[in-house]
Coordinates of C-alpha atoms in Angstrom, one line a residue:
X1 CA 0.1 -0.4 0.0
X2 CA 1.6 3.5 -0.7
X3 CA 1.6 4.2 2.7
X4 CA 3.7 1.3 3.5
X5 CA 1.5 -1.0 5.5
X6 CA 1.0 -4.5 3.8
X7 CA -2.9 -5.5 2.8
X8 CA -3.6 -8.4 4.3
X9 CA -7.4 -8.6 3.0
X10 CA -10.3 -6.1 2.0
X11 CA -8.8 -2.7 1.7
X12 CA -11.9 -1.7 -1.9
X13 CA -14.8 -0.8 -2.0
X14 CA -18.2 -2.7 -2.1
X15 CA -20.2 0.1 -2.8
X16 CA -20.0 4.5 -2.8
X17 CA -20.1 4.0 0.8
X18 CA -18.7 0.5 1.9
X19 CA -14.8 -0.2 2.2
X20 CA -14.6 -4.5 2.6
X21 CA -13.3 -6.0 6.2
X22 CA -9.7 -4.4 6.2
X23 CA -6.3 -6.1 7.7
X24 CA -3.2 -4.2 7.5
X25 CA 0.2 -5.6 8.2
X26 CA 2.5 -3.5 9.9
X27 CA 1.7 0.5 9.2
X28 CA 4.4 3.0 9.9
X29 CA 3.5 4.4 13.4
X30 CA 3.0 8.1 12.0
X31 CA 0.3 6.6 9.4
X32 CA -3.6 8.0 9.7
X33 CA -4.6 4.8 10.0
X34 CA -2.0 4.2 13.3
X35 CA -2.5 7.5 15.2
X36 CA -6.2 8.5 14.0
X37 CA -9.8 6.5 14.9
X38 CA -11.0 4.9 12.3
X39 CA -14.4 4.3 11.5
X40 CA -14.9 1.2 9.8
X41 CA -13.9 -2.0 9.4
X42 CA -10.2 -1.8 9.5
X43 CA -8.1 -3.5 11.9
X44 CA -4.4 -3.0 12.1
X45 CA -2.1 -6.1 13.2
X46 CA 1.7 -4.7 14.6
X47 CA 4.2 -7.5 14.9
X48 CA 6.4 -6.7 18.0
X49 CA 9.3 -8.5 20.4
X50 CA 8.8 -6.7 23.9
X51 CA 5.1 -6.0 25.2
X52 CA 6.1 -3.3 27.4
X53 CA 6.8 -2.0 23.3
X54 CA 3.3 -3.2 21.9
X55 CA 1.6 -1.1 24.7
X56 CA 3.5 1.6 25.0
X57 CA 2.9 1.9 20.7
X58 CA -0.4 2.1 22.0
X59 CA -0.6 4.3 24.7
X60 CA 1.1 6.9 23.0
X61 CA -2.5 7.3 20.5
X62 CA -4.5 10.4 21.2
X63 CA -7.0 8.5 22.0
X64 CA -7.9 6.3 24.0
X65 CA -10.8 3.9 24.1
X66 CA -10.9 0.2 24.6
X67 CA -8.2 -2.2 24.4
X68 CA -7.6 -6.3 23.5
X69 CA -5.8 -9.1 24.6
X70 CA -5.9 -12.0 23.6
X71 CA -3.8 -14.9 25.9
X72 CA -4.0 -18.2 27.7
X73 CA -1.7 -16.0 30.3
X74 CA -3.4 -14.9 33.1
X75 CA 0.3 -12.8 34.0
X76 CA 0.3 -11.2 30.7
X77 CA -3.5 -10.3 30.9
X78 CA -2.9 -8.8 34.2
X79 CA 0.0 -6.8 33.1
X80 CA -2.3 -5.3 29.8
X81 CA -4.7 -4.7 32.4
X82 CA -2.4 -2.7 34.7
X83 CA -0.4 -0.8 32.0
X84 CA -3.2 -0.6 28.8
X85 CA -3.9 2.9 29.0
X86 CA -8.0 2.1 28.1
X87 CA -11.0 2.5 30.3
X88 CA -12.1 -0.6 29.1
X89 CA -9.4 -3.8 29.0
X90 CA -10.8 -6.8 26.9
X91 CA -9.2 -10.5 27.9
X92 CA -10.3 -13.1 25.3
X93 CA -13.0 -10.8 23.5
X94 CA -13.0 -8.5 21.2
X95 CA -14.2 -4.5 21.8
X96 CA -17.5 -5.2 20.0
X97 CA -18.5 -6.5 23.0
X98 CA -21.2 -4.3 24.5
X99 CA -23.7 -5.1 27.6
X100 CA -26.6 -2.6 28.6
X101 CA -25.2 -2.1 31.9
X102 CA -21.6 -1.8 31.3
X103 CA -19.6 1.9 31.0
X104 CA -18.9 2.8 27.6
X105 CA -16.4 5.9 28.0
X106 CA -13.6 6.9 25.9
X107 CA -10.1 8.9 27.6
X108 CA -8.0 11.9 26.4
X109 CA -9.7 13.2 22.6
X110 CA -11.9 10.1 22.8
X111 CA -15.3 11.0 22.9
X112 CA -16.6 12.5 26.0
X113 CA -18.2 11.2 29.5
X114 CA -19.3 7.7 30.7
X115 CA -22.3 6.2 27.8
X116 CA -23.8 3.3 28.6
X117 CA -27.5 3.1 29.2
X118 CA -27.3 4.0 32.9
X119 CA -24.9 6.5 32.7
X120 CA -26.9 8.1 29.5
X121 CA -29.9 8.7 31.3
X122 CA -28.1 9.9 35.2
X123 CA -26.8 12.2 32.5
X124 CA -29.6 13.5 30.6
X125 CA -31.2 14.5 34.0
X126 CA -31.5 17.6 35.9
X127 CA -31.6 17.1 39.9
X128 CA -33.5 19.8 41.7
X129 CA -33.6 20.4 45.7
X130 CA -36.5 22.2 47.1
X131 CA -36.3 23.8 50.7
X132 CA -39.1 24.3 53.3
X133 CA -39.9 26.7 55.8
X134 CA -43.6 26.2 57.0
X135 CA -45.1 26.8 60.5
X136 CA -47.3 23.6 59.5
X137 CA -44.5 21.0 58.9
X138 CA -43.5 21.7 63.3

């Protein structure tokens, strides 16, 4: 590809407004597909030799939302949970996983506040207070 990524699959238009599911291998660290949020069926796969280097690359982005780690090793999962700067860390599950009660939030320049049905309902309400003074209540 023009920016140096290896095209594993997809990358072509299905229609005027839709691309095929796309997998890119090792795009450059300064490429838009690496540095910006992609709202489409695109995943970038990067090779690494040291897990802390990979976590550092992920944490260096201006966006922070959810992260996923696939492992059979609980120590690796806990290490990722501790050091990924995401608002939700999925273990052996992709970042599309959602349940209604789950908080849904972005950090840094990803989103505003916390979403999810109970959080959104609370945010849409205005709290009021009433103070009474009445001789009839004595």
